Amino acid sequence: CGLISHGDKNAPERALLVDILGDEDHFGDMDFKVCGTREGITGFQLDLKIDGLEIDCMYEAMLKNKTSRFKILDIMADCIAEPRAEMKESAPQYAQVKIDVDKIGALIGPGGKNIKAIVETTDAKVDITEDGTVNIFAPNNEALESVKSQIDGLVGEIEVGREFEGKIVTTKDFGAFVEIAPGREGLVHISELAPTRIAKVSDVVKEGDILRVKVIGVDDRGKISLSHKEFHPDFDGEPTEYVDPKAALKELEVGEIVRGTVKKILDFGVIVDLPNGANGMVHISEMADYRVKDIRDICTEDDKITVKILDVDLNSGRVKLSRKAAMAELD
């Protein structure tokens, strides 16, 4: 709201103007800016080129400003009555996350490797403060979620049940290693690549593929076991067809590393169901490279564990397995 005054200093003629182009600021005696809502004023600013204002003139300016403000609010409400619940996916996004101070180094990475990789792949700006506050400025929602996911993958806890989208960095005969976050890899065993038994890892995936995986295990050394089964196009929620254990024994190869399910825990070892329907025994002495007092300190029934086949006796149907040997070979 502006003011034009003329005449006697003690009794001037005055006209209050609604600010549209700012002419009254340039040519007039006052520029009075007021902002607010229907409930009240949130801020104001006043410039004067005269010695002062009477309270009645100030009151009139407030009323004129209020009338104009309400008209603008009416026009705005006709377009959009209230803020959207969520910003558009394509709109620039901002978010703030908090991490432990002692994990700042892991997020940044050696020579800034990790944070640079995040910025390069998302076109986002990431600012990290000394107290562990991470400010993310992203070009859109997809980029924002990608940054948050990568940060979580680097510094968050890897828990059973969590899902990630990662890149296959290495394939082996026994499975594929997937990078779920910069510097953090997990193994998708061949038995966890598809809902049905496959002959070769290369039948399903190759290095460089992006794979959706779920964490199915984290051992006491931080080794991460992953599964892709339920994200496979052929997955229908049904269990794999049962294979008779006797017939399955011939398919087992001594020295092969497989991932099985703990079926039963005994005082002297565990019975493990293998992916092809056979089962075998892991003696307590083959559970770890140290003396194990209680097997339940390592696993419980229905847990997934990785084992190496030490011996297959076709006559007795016994299969000797070793978790200790598998861990040593995969280390």
PDB file of N, CA and C in Angstrom, residues 174-260:
ATOM      1  N   PHE A 174      28.652 -70.955  -7.587  1.00  0.00           N
ATOM      2  CA  PHE A 174      27.712 -71.168  -6.487  1.00  0.00           C
ATOM      3  C   PHE A 174      26.749 -69.994  -6.269  1.00  0.00           C
ATOM      4  N   GLY A 175      26.881 -68.897  -7.047  1.00  0.00           N
ATOM      5  CA  GLY A 175      25.962 -67.779  -6.851  1.00  0.00           C
ATOM      6  C   GLY A 175      26.496 -66.472  -7.414  1.00  0.00           C
ATOM      7  N   ALA A 176      25.852 -65.391  -7.026  1.00  0.00           N
ATOM      8  CA  ALA A 176      26.230 -64.062  -7.530  1.00  0.00           C
ATOM      9  C   ALA A 176      26.370 -63.099  -6.363  1.00  0.00           C
ATOM     10  N   PHE A 177      27.412 -62.264  -6.433  1.00  0.00           N
ATOM     11  CA  PHE A 177      27.625 -61.238  -5.424  1.00  0.00           C
ATOM     12  C   PHE A 177      27.002 -59.932  -5.922  1.00  0.00           C
ATOM     13  N   VAL A 178      26.153 -59.354  -5.079  1.00  0.00           N
ATOM     14  CA  VAL A 178      25.407 -58.151  -5.439  1.00  0.00           C
ATOM     15  C   VAL A 178      25.827 -56.999  -4.535  1.00  0.00           C
ATOM     16  N   GLU A 179      26.153 -55.864  -5.145  1.00  0.00           N
ATOM     17  CA  GLU A 179      26.486 -54.660  -4.379  1.00  0.00           C
ATOM     18  C   GLU A 179      25.181 -53.934  -4.053  1.00  0.00           C
ATOM     19  N   ILE A 180      24.757 -54.022  -2.793  1.00  0.00           N
ATOM     20  CA  ILE A 180      23.496 -53.401  -2.388  1.00  0.00           C
ATOM     21  C   ILE A 180      23.687 -51.948  -1.978  1.00  0.00           C
ATOM     22  N   ALA A 181      24.932 -51.540  -1.779  1.00  0.00           N
ATOM     23  CA  ALA A 181      25.303 -50.156  -1.493  1.00  0.00           C
ATOM     24  C   ALA A 181      26.800 -50.052  -1.767  1.00  0.00           C
ATOM     25  N   PRO A 182      27.308 -48.849  -2.042  1.00  0.00           N
ATOM     26  CA  PRO A 182      28.741 -48.725  -2.311  1.00  0.00           C
ATOM     27  C   PRO A 182      29.586 -49.373  -1.217  1.00  0.00           C
ATOM     28  N   GLY A 183      30.376 -50.374  -1.601  1.00  0.00           N
ATOM     29  CA  GLY A 183      31.255 -51.039  -0.652  1.00  0.00           C
ATOM     30  C   GLY A 183      30.594 -52.131   0.179  1.00  0.00           C
ATOM     31  N   ARG A 184      29.309 -52.417  -0.037  1.00  0.00           N
ATOM     32  CA  ARG A 184      28.622 -53.450   0.750  1.00  0.00           C
ATOM     33  C   ARG A 184      27.986 -54.461  -0.201  1.00  0.00           C
ATOM     34  N   GLU A 185      28.494 -55.700  -0.121  1.00  0.00           N
ATOM     35  CA  GLU A 185      28.047 -56.756  -1.020  1.00  0.00           C
ATOM     36  C   GLU A 185      27.431 -57.907  -0.232  1.00  0.00           C
ATOM     37  N   GLY A 186      26.561 -58.636  -0.906  1.00  0.00           N
ATOM     38  CA  GLY A 186      25.969 -59.832  -0.330  1.00  0.00           C
ATOM     39  C   GLY A 186      25.928 -60.920  -1.382  1.00  0.00           C
ATOM     40  N   LEU A 187      25.784 -62.168  -0.937  1.00  0.00           N
ATOM     41  CA  LEU A 187      25.767 -63.315  -1.844  1.00  0.00           C
ATOM     42  C   LEU A 187      24.341 -63.814  -2.066  1.00  0.00           C
ATOM     43  N   VAL A 188      23.964 -63.918  -3.344  1.00  0.00           N
ATOM     44  CA  VAL A 188      22.733 -64.620  -3.710  1.00  0.00           C
ATOM     45  C   VAL A 188      23.167 -66.013  -4.143  1.00  0.00           C
ATOM     46  N   HIS A 189      22.937 -66.990  -3.285  1.00  0.00           N
ATOM     47  CA  HIS A 189      23.331 -68.352  -3.628  1.00  0.00           C
ATOM     48  C   HIS A 189      22.518 -68.825  -4.821  1.00  0.00           C
ATOM     49  N   ILE A 190      23.076 -69.756  -5.597  1.00  0.00           N
ATOM     50  CA  ILE A 190      22.404 -70.250  -6.791  1.00  0.00           C
ATOM     51  C   ILE A 190      21.000 -70.774  -6.487  1.00  0.00           C
ATOM     52  N   SER A 191      20.837 -71.315  -5.275  1.00  0.00           N
ATOM     53  CA  SER A 191      19.522 -71.837  -4.884  1.00  0.00           C
ATOM     54  C   SER A 191      18.520 -70.732  -4.586  1.00  0.00           C
ATOM     55  N   GLU A 192      19.009 -69.481  -4.456  1.00  0.00           N
ATOM     56  CA  GLU A 192      18.132 -68.355  -4.140  1.00  0.00           C
ATOM     57  C   GLU A 192      17.914 -67.423  -5.331  1.00  0.00           C
ATOM     58  N   LEU A 193      18.404 -67.832  -6.501  1.00  0.00           N
ATOM     59  CA  LEU A 193      18.248 -66.985  -7.680  1.00  0.00           C
ATOM     60  C   LEU A 193      16.888 -67.148  -8.351  1.00  0.00           C
ATOM     61  N   ALA A 194      16.290 -68.315  -8.194  1.00  0.00           N
ATOM     62  CA  ALA A 194      15.012 -68.585  -8.850  1.00  0.00           C
ATOM     63  C   ALA A 194      14.191 -69.540  -7.979  1.00  0.00           C
ATOM     64  N   PRO A 195      12.876 -69.579  -8.187  1.00  0.00           N
ATOM     65  CA  PRO A 195      12.024 -70.463  -7.374  1.00  0.00           C
ATOM     66  C   PRO A 195      12.169 -71.941  -7.727  1.00  0.00           C
ATOM     67  N   THR A 196      12.791 -72.237  -8.862  1.00  0.00           N
ATOM     68  CA  THR A 196      13.048 -73.625  -9.238  1.00  0.00           C
ATOM     69  C   THR A 196      14.548 -73.829  -9.389  1.00  0.00           C
ATOM     70  N   ARG A 197      14.970 -75.074  -9.349  1.00  0.00           N
ATOM     71  CA  ARG A 197      16.393 -75.375  -9.406  1.00  0.00           C
ATOM     72  C   ARG A 197      16.965 -75.005 -10.773  1.00  0.00           C
ATOM     73  N   ILE A 198      18.127 -74.347 -10.769  1.00  0.00           N
ATOM     74  CA  ILE A 198      18.794 -73.976 -12.017  1.00  0.00           C
ATOM     75  C   ILE A 198      20.160 -74.640 -12.080  1.00  0.00           C
ATOM     76  N   ALA A 199      20.626 -74.878 -13.308  1.00  0.00           N
ATOM     77  CA  ALA A 199      21.894 -75.577 -13.492  1.00  0.00           C
ATOM     78  C   ALA A 199      23.086 -74.636 -13.374  1.00  0.00           C
ATOM     79  N   LYS A 200      22.954 -73.433 -13.939  1.00  0.00           N
ATOM     80  CA  LYS A 200      24.059 -72.485 -13.950  1.00  0.00           C
ATOM     81  C   LYS A 200      23.572 -71.098 -13.549  1.00  0.00           C
ATOM     82  N   VAL A 201      24.442 -70.384 -12.876  1.00  0.00           N
ATOM     83  CA  VAL A 201      24.124 -69.005 -12.502  1.00  0.00           C
ATOM     84  C   VAL A 201      23.871 -68.170 -13.746  1.00  0.00           C
ATOM     85  N   SER A 202      24.648 -68.436 -14.807  1.00  0.00           N
ATOM     86  CA  SER A 202      24.529 -67.662 -16.045  1.00  0.00           C
ATOM     87  C   SER A 202      23.198 -67.880 -16.759  1.00  0.00           C
ATOM     88  N   ASP A 203      22.451 -68.914 -16.347  1.00  0.00           N
ATOM     89  CA  ASP A 203      21.123 -69.121 -16.932  1.00  0.00           C
ATOM     90  C   ASP A 203      20.139 -68.052 -16.468  1.00  0.00           C
ATOM     91  N   VAL A 204      20.473 -67.386 -15.369  1.00  0.00           N
ATOM     92  CA  VAL A 204      19.539 -66.429 -14.779  1.00  0.00           C
ATOM     93  C   VAL A 204      20.080 -65.005 -14.813  1.00  0.00           C
ATOM     94  N   VAL A 205      21.363 -64.827 -14.452  1.00  0.00           N
ATOM     95  CA  VAL A 205      21.922 -63.477 -14.340  1.00  0.00           C
ATOM     96  C   VAL A 205      23.330 -63.423 -14.907  1.00  0.00           C
ATOM     97  N   LYS A 206      23.818 -62.187 -15.072  1.00  0.00           N
ATOM     98  CA  LYS A 206      25.207 -61.968 -15.493  1.00  0.00           C
ATOM     99  C   LYS A 206      25.730 -60.721 -14.802  1.00  0.00           C
ATOM    100  N   GLU A 207      27.034 -60.545 -14.822  1.00  0.00           N
ATOM    101  CA  GLU A 207      27.644 -59.364 -14.205  1.00  0.00           C
ATOM    102  C   GLU A 207      27.115 -58.078 -14.843  1.00  0.00           C
ATOM    103  N   GLY A 208      26.794 -57.099 -13.992  1.00  0.00           N
ATOM    104  CA  GLY A 208      26.258 -55.839 -14.477  1.00  0.00           C
ATOM    105  C   GLY A 208      24.756 -55.739 -14.379  1.00  0.00           C
ATOM    106  N   ASP A 209      24.069 -56.885 -14.218  1.00  0.00           N
ATOM    107  CA  ASP A 209      22.605 -56.864 -14.079  1.00  0.00           C
ATOM    108  C   ASP A 209      22.208 -56.174 -12.778  1.00  0.00           C
ATOM    109  N   ILE A 210      21.065 -55.491 -12.813  1.00  0.00           N
ATOM    110  CA  ILE A 210      20.486 -54.908 -11.612  1.00  0.00           C
ATOM    111  C   ILE A 210      19.467 -55.896 -11.074  1.00  0.00           C
ATOM    112  N   LEU A 211      19.611 -56.239  -9.802  1.00  0.00           N
ATOM    113  CA  LEU A 211      18.803 -57.301  -9.216  1.00  0.00           C
ATOM    114  C   LEU A 211      18.104 -56.824  -7.951  1.00  0.00           C
ATOM    115  N   ARG A 212      16.818 -57.152  -7.851  1.00  0.00           N
ATOM    116  CA  ARG A 212      16.065 -56.877  -6.623  1.00  0.00           C
ATOM    117  C   ARG A 212      16.268 -58.048  -5.679  1.00  0.00           C
ATOM    118  N   VAL A 213      16.705 -57.769  -4.453  1.00  0.00           N
ATOM    119  CA  VAL A 213      17.038 -58.838  -3.516  1.00  0.00           C
ATOM    120  C   VAL A 213      16.491 -58.536  -2.122  1.00  0.00           C
ATOM    121  N   LYS A 214      16.391 -59.596  -1.339  1.00  0.00           N
ATOM    122  CA  LYS A 214      15.978 -59.472   0.057  1.00  0.00           C
ATOM    123  C   LYS A 214      17.059 -60.101   0.936  1.00  0.00           C
ATOM    124  N   VAL A 215      17.332 -59.475   2.071  1.00  0.00           N
ATOM    125  CA  VAL A 215      18.309 -60.011   3.013  1.00  0.00           C
ATOM    126  C   VAL A 215      17.681 -61.181   3.753  1.00  0.00           C
ATOM    127  N   ILE A 216      18.325 -62.347   3.684  1.00  0.00           N
ATOM    128  CA  ILE A 216      17.797 -63.530   4.368  1.00  0.00           C
ATOM    129  C   ILE A 216      18.716 -64.002   5.484  1.00  0.00           C
ATOM    130  N   GLY A 217      19.868 -63.348   5.625  1.00  0.00           N
ATOM    131  CA  GLY A 217      20.765 -63.734   6.704  1.00  0.00           C
ATOM    132  C   GLY A 217      21.971 -62.834   6.809  1.00  0.00           C
ATOM    133  N   VAL A 218      22.426 -62.601   8.027  1.00  0.00           N
ATOM    134  CA  VAL A 218      23.662 -61.874   8.298  1.00  0.00           C
ATOM    135  C   VAL A 218      24.380 -62.642   9.401  1.00  0.00           C
ATOM    136  N   ASP A 219      25.557 -63.194   9.083  1.00  0.00           N
ATOM    137  CA  ASP A 219      26.217 -64.021  10.093  1.00  0.00           C
ATOM    138  C   ASP A 219      27.008 -63.167  11.075  1.00  0.00           C
ATOM    139  N   ASP A 220      27.668 -63.832  12.024  1.00  0.00           N
ATOM    140  CA  ASP A 220      28.362 -63.129  13.096  1.00  0.00           C
ATOM    141  C   ASP A 220      29.582 -62.361  12.612  1.00  0.00           C
ATOM    142  N   ARG A 221      29.989 -62.585  11.369  1.00  0.00           N
ATOM    143  CA  ARG A 221      31.103 -61.833  10.791  1.00  0.00           C
ATOM    144  C   ARG A 221      30.630 -60.747   9.832  1.00  0.00           C
ATOM    145  N   GLY A 222      29.333 -60.561   9.762  1.00  0.00           N
ATOM    146  CA  GLY A 222      28.786 -59.513   8.905  1.00  0.00           C
ATOM    147  C   GLY A 222      28.570 -59.928   7.467  1.00  0.00           C
ATOM    148  N   LYS A 223      28.764 -61.214   7.142  1.00  0.00           N
ATOM    149  CA  LYS A 223      28.523 -61.698   5.787  1.00  0.00           C
ATOM    150  C   LYS A 223      27.018 -61.682   5.516  1.00  0.00           C
ATOM    151  N   ILE A 224      26.647 -61.135   4.356  1.00  0.00           N
ATOM    152  CA  ILE A 224      25.237 -60.925   4.039  1.00  0.00           C
ATOM    153  C   ILE A 224      24.769 -61.959   3.018  1.00  0.00           C
ATOM    154  N   SER A 225      23.671 -62.639   3.330  1.00  0.00           N
ATOM    155  CA  SER A 225      23.064 -63.601   2.407  1.00  0.00           C
ATOM    156  C   SER A 225      21.794 -62.989   1.838  1.00  0.00           C
ATOM    157  N   LEU A 226      21.641 -63.104   0.522  1.00  0.00           N
ATOM    158  CA  LEU A 226      20.516 -62.472  -0.167  1.00  0.00           C
ATOM    159  C   LEU A 226      19.702 -63.508  -0.938  1.00  0.00           C
ATOM    160  N   SER A 227      18.478 -63.119  -1.283  1.00  0.00           N
ATOM    161  CA  SER A 227      17.619 -63.974  -2.097  1.00  0.00           C
ATOM    162  C   SER A 227      16.900 -63.140  -3.149  1.00  0.00           C
ATOM    163  N   HIS A 228      16.789 -63.717  -4.346  1.00  0.00           N
ATOM    164  CA  HIS A 228      16.054 -63.067  -5.442  1.00  0.00           C
ATOM    165  C   HIS A 228      14.778 -63.842  -5.789  1.00  0.00           C
ATOM    166  N   LYS A 229      14.557 -64.976  -5.128  1.00  0.00           N
ATOM    167  CA  LYS A 229      13.480 -65.888  -5.493  1.00  0.00           C
ATOM    168  C   LYS A 229      12.133 -65.197  -5.696  1.00  0.00           C
ATOM    169  N   GLU A 230      11.683 -64.468  -4.664  1.00  0.00           N
ATOM    170  CA  GLU A 230      10.317 -63.946  -4.715  1.00  0.00           C
ATOM    171  C   GLU A 230      10.152 -62.803  -5.706  1.00  0.00           C
ATOM    172  N   PHE A 231      11.257 -62.268  -6.235  1.00  0.00           N
ATOM    173  CA  PHE A 231      11.169 -61.212  -7.244  1.00  0.00           C
ATOM    174  C   PHE A 231      11.303 -61.771  -8.659  1.00  0.00           C
ATOM    175  N   HIS A 232      11.530 -63.085  -8.752  1.00  0.00           N
ATOM    176  CA  HIS A 232      11.664 -63.732 -10.054  1.00  0.00           C
ATOM    177  C   HIS A 232      10.296 -63.799 -10.732  1.00  0.00           C
ATOM    178  N   PRO A 233      10.231 -63.594 -12.062  1.00  0.00           N
ATOM    179  CA  PRO A 233       8.939 -63.609 -12.769  1.00  0.00           C
ATOM    180  C   PRO A 233       8.142 -64.891 -12.590  1.00  0.00           C
ATOM    181  N   ASP A 234       8.829 -66.024 -12.355  1.00  0.00           N
ATOM    182  CA  ASP A 234       8.131 -67.305 -12.226  1.00  0.00           C
ATOM    183  C   ASP A 234       7.666 -67.596 -10.806  1.00  0.00           C
ATOM    184  N   PHE A 235       7.969 -66.709  -9.871  1.00  0.00           N
ATOM    185  CA  PHE A 235       7.581 -66.965  -8.479  1.00  0.00           C
ATOM    186  C   PHE A 235       6.069 -66.803  -8.323  1.00  0.00           C
ATOM    187  N   ASP A 236       5.413 -67.803  -7.741  1.00  0.00           N
ATOM    188  CA  ASP A 236       3.968 -67.744  -7.529  1.00  0.00           C
ATOM    189  C   ASP A 236       3.583 -67.960  -6.074  1.00  0.00           C
ATOM    190  N   GLY A 237       4.581 -67.935  -5.218  1.00  0.00           N
ATOM    191  CA  GLY A 237       4.294 -68.109  -3.796  1.00  0.00           C
ATOM    192  C   GLY A 237       4.202 -69.546  -3.359  1.00  0.00           C
ATOM    193  N   GLU A 238       4.352 -70.480  -4.290  1.00  0.00           N
ATOM    194  CA  GLU A 238       4.252 -71.903  -3.977  1.00  0.00           C
ATOM    195  C   GLU A 238       5.643 -72.498  -3.758  1.00  0.00           C
ATOM    196  N   PRO A 239       5.781 -73.474  -2.892  1.00  0.00           N
ATOM    197  CA  PRO A 239       7.090 -74.093  -2.652  1.00  0.00           C
ATOM    198  C   PRO A 239       7.577 -74.858  -3.875  1.00  0.00           C
ATOM    199  N   THR A 240       8.887 -74.985  -3.951  1.00  0.00           N
ATOM    200  CA  THR A 240       9.478 -75.761  -5.041  1.00  0.00           C
ATOM    201  C   THR A 240       9.048 -77.217  -4.942  1.00  0.00           C
ATOM    202  N   GLU A 241       8.875 -77.859  -6.092  1.00  0.00           N
ATOM    203  CA  GLU A 241       8.428 -79.255  -6.119  1.00  0.00           C
ATOM    204  C   GLU A 241       9.352 -80.148  -5.297  1.00  0.00           C
ATOM    205  N   TYR A 242       8.766 -81.034  -4.505  1.00  0.00           N
ATOM    206  CA  TYR A 242       9.523 -81.925  -3.633  1.00  0.00           C
ATOM    207  C   TYR A 242      10.300 -82.956  -4.448  1.00  0.00           C
ATOM    208  N   VAL A 243      11.560 -83.149  -4.057  1.00  0.00           N
ATOM    209  CA  VAL A 243      12.409 -84.149  -4.704  1.00  0.00           C
ATOM    210  C   VAL A 243      12.797 -85.187  -3.666  1.00  0.00           C
ATOM    211  N   ASP A 244      12.647 -86.465  -3.986  1.00  0.00           N
ATOM    212  CA  ASP A 244      12.965 -87.534  -3.034  1.00  0.00           C
ATOM    213  C   ASP A 244      14.447 -87.481  -2.667  1.00  0.00           C
ATOM    214  N   PRO A 245      14.769 -87.441  -1.368  1.00  0.00           N
ATOM    215  CA  PRO A 245      16.161 -87.298  -0.929  1.00  0.00           C
ATOM    216  C   PRO A 245      17.097 -88.378  -1.457  1.00  0.00           C
ATOM    217  N   LYS A 246      16.615 -89.620  -1.574  1.00  0.00           N
ATOM    218  CA  LYS A 246      17.469 -90.715  -2.043  1.00  0.00           C
ATOM    219  C   LYS A 246      17.931 -90.454  -3.474  1.00  0.00           C
ATOM    220  N   ALA A 247      17.003 -90.008  -4.300  1.00  0.00           N
ATOM    221  CA  ALA A 247      17.363 -89.729  -5.683  1.00  0.00           C
ATOM    222  C   ALA A 247      18.235 -88.486  -5.778  1.00  0.00           C
ATOM    223  N   ALA A 248      18.031 -87.562  -4.854  1.00  0.00           N
ATOM    224  CA  ALA A 248      18.760 -86.300  -4.894  1.00  0.00           C
ATOM    225  C   ALA A 248      20.219 -86.454  -4.493  1.00  0.00           C
ATOM    226  N   LEU A 249      20.551 -87.570  -3.781  1.00  0.00           N
ATOM    227  CA  LEU A 249      21.929 -87.747  -3.332  1.00  0.00           C
ATOM    228  C   LEU A 249      22.921 -87.777  -4.502  1.00  0.00           C
ATOM    229  N   LYS A 250      22.484 -88.376  -5.624  1.00  0.00           N
ATOM    230  CA  LYS A 250      23.373 -88.512  -6.772  1.00  0.00           C
ATOM    231  C   LYS A 250      23.697 -87.160  -7.406  1.00  0.00           C
ATOM    232  N   GLU A 251      22.858 -86.167  -7.110  1.00  0.00           N
ATOM    233  CA  GLU A 251      23.081 -84.844  -7.689  1.00  0.00           C
ATOM    234  C   GLU A 251      24.111 -84.034  -6.895  1.00  0.00           C
ATOM    235  N   LEU A 252      24.398 -84.474  -5.668  1.00  0.00           N
ATOM    236  CA  LEU A 252      25.317 -83.720  -4.814  1.00  0.00           C
ATOM    237  C   LEU A 252      26.762 -83.990  -5.207  1.00  0.00           C
ATOM    238  N   GLU A 253      27.572 -82.961  -5.153  1.00  0.00           N
ATOM    239  CA  GLU A 253      28.989 -83.088  -5.477  1.00  0.00           C
ATOM    240  C   GLU A 253      29.829 -82.721  -4.257  1.00  0.00           C
ATOM    241  N   VAL A 254      30.749 -83.589  -3.903  1.00  0.00           N
ATOM    242  CA  VAL A 254      31.655 -83.310  -2.793  1.00  0.00           C
ATOM    243  C   VAL A 254      32.475 -82.056  -3.128  1.00  0.00           C
ATOM    244  N   GLY A 255      32.550 -81.134  -2.175  1.00  0.00           N
ATOM    245  CA  GLY A 255      33.265 -79.890  -2.390  1.00  0.00           C
ATOM    246  C   GLY A 255      32.349 -78.742  -2.782  1.00  0.00           C
ATOM    247  N   GLU A 256      31.110 -79.073  -3.142  1.00  0.00           N
ATOM    248  CA  GLU A 256      30.155 -78.030  -3.537  1.00  0.00           C
ATOM    249  C   GLU A 256      29.689 -77.244  -2.312  1.00  0.00           C
ATOM    250  N   ILE A 257      29.519 -75.953  -2.477  1.00  0.00           N
ATOM    251  CA  ILE A 257      28.994 -75.103  -1.401  1.00  0.00           C
ATOM    252  C   ILE A 257      27.543 -74.780  -1.717  1.00  0.00           C
ATOM    253  N   VAL A 258      26.678 -75.076  -0.768  1.00  0.00           N
ATOM    254  CA  VAL A 258      25.238 -74.862  -0.973  1.00  0.00           C
ATOM    255  C   VAL A 258      24.652 -74.139   0.236  1.00  0.00           C
ATOM    256  N   ARG A 259      23.448 -73.657   0.058  1.00  0.00           N
ATOM    257  CA  ARG A 259      22.753 -72.990   1.150  1.00  0.00           C
ATOM    258  C   ARG A 259      21.518 -73.807   1.493  1.00  0.00           C
ATOM    259  N   GLY A 260      21.413 -74.185   2.755  1.00  0.00           N
ATOM    260  CA  GLY A 260      20.301 -75.020   3.188  1.00  0.00           C
ATOM    261  C   GLY A 260      19.551 -74.430   4.362  1.00  0.00           C
TER     262      GLY A 260
END
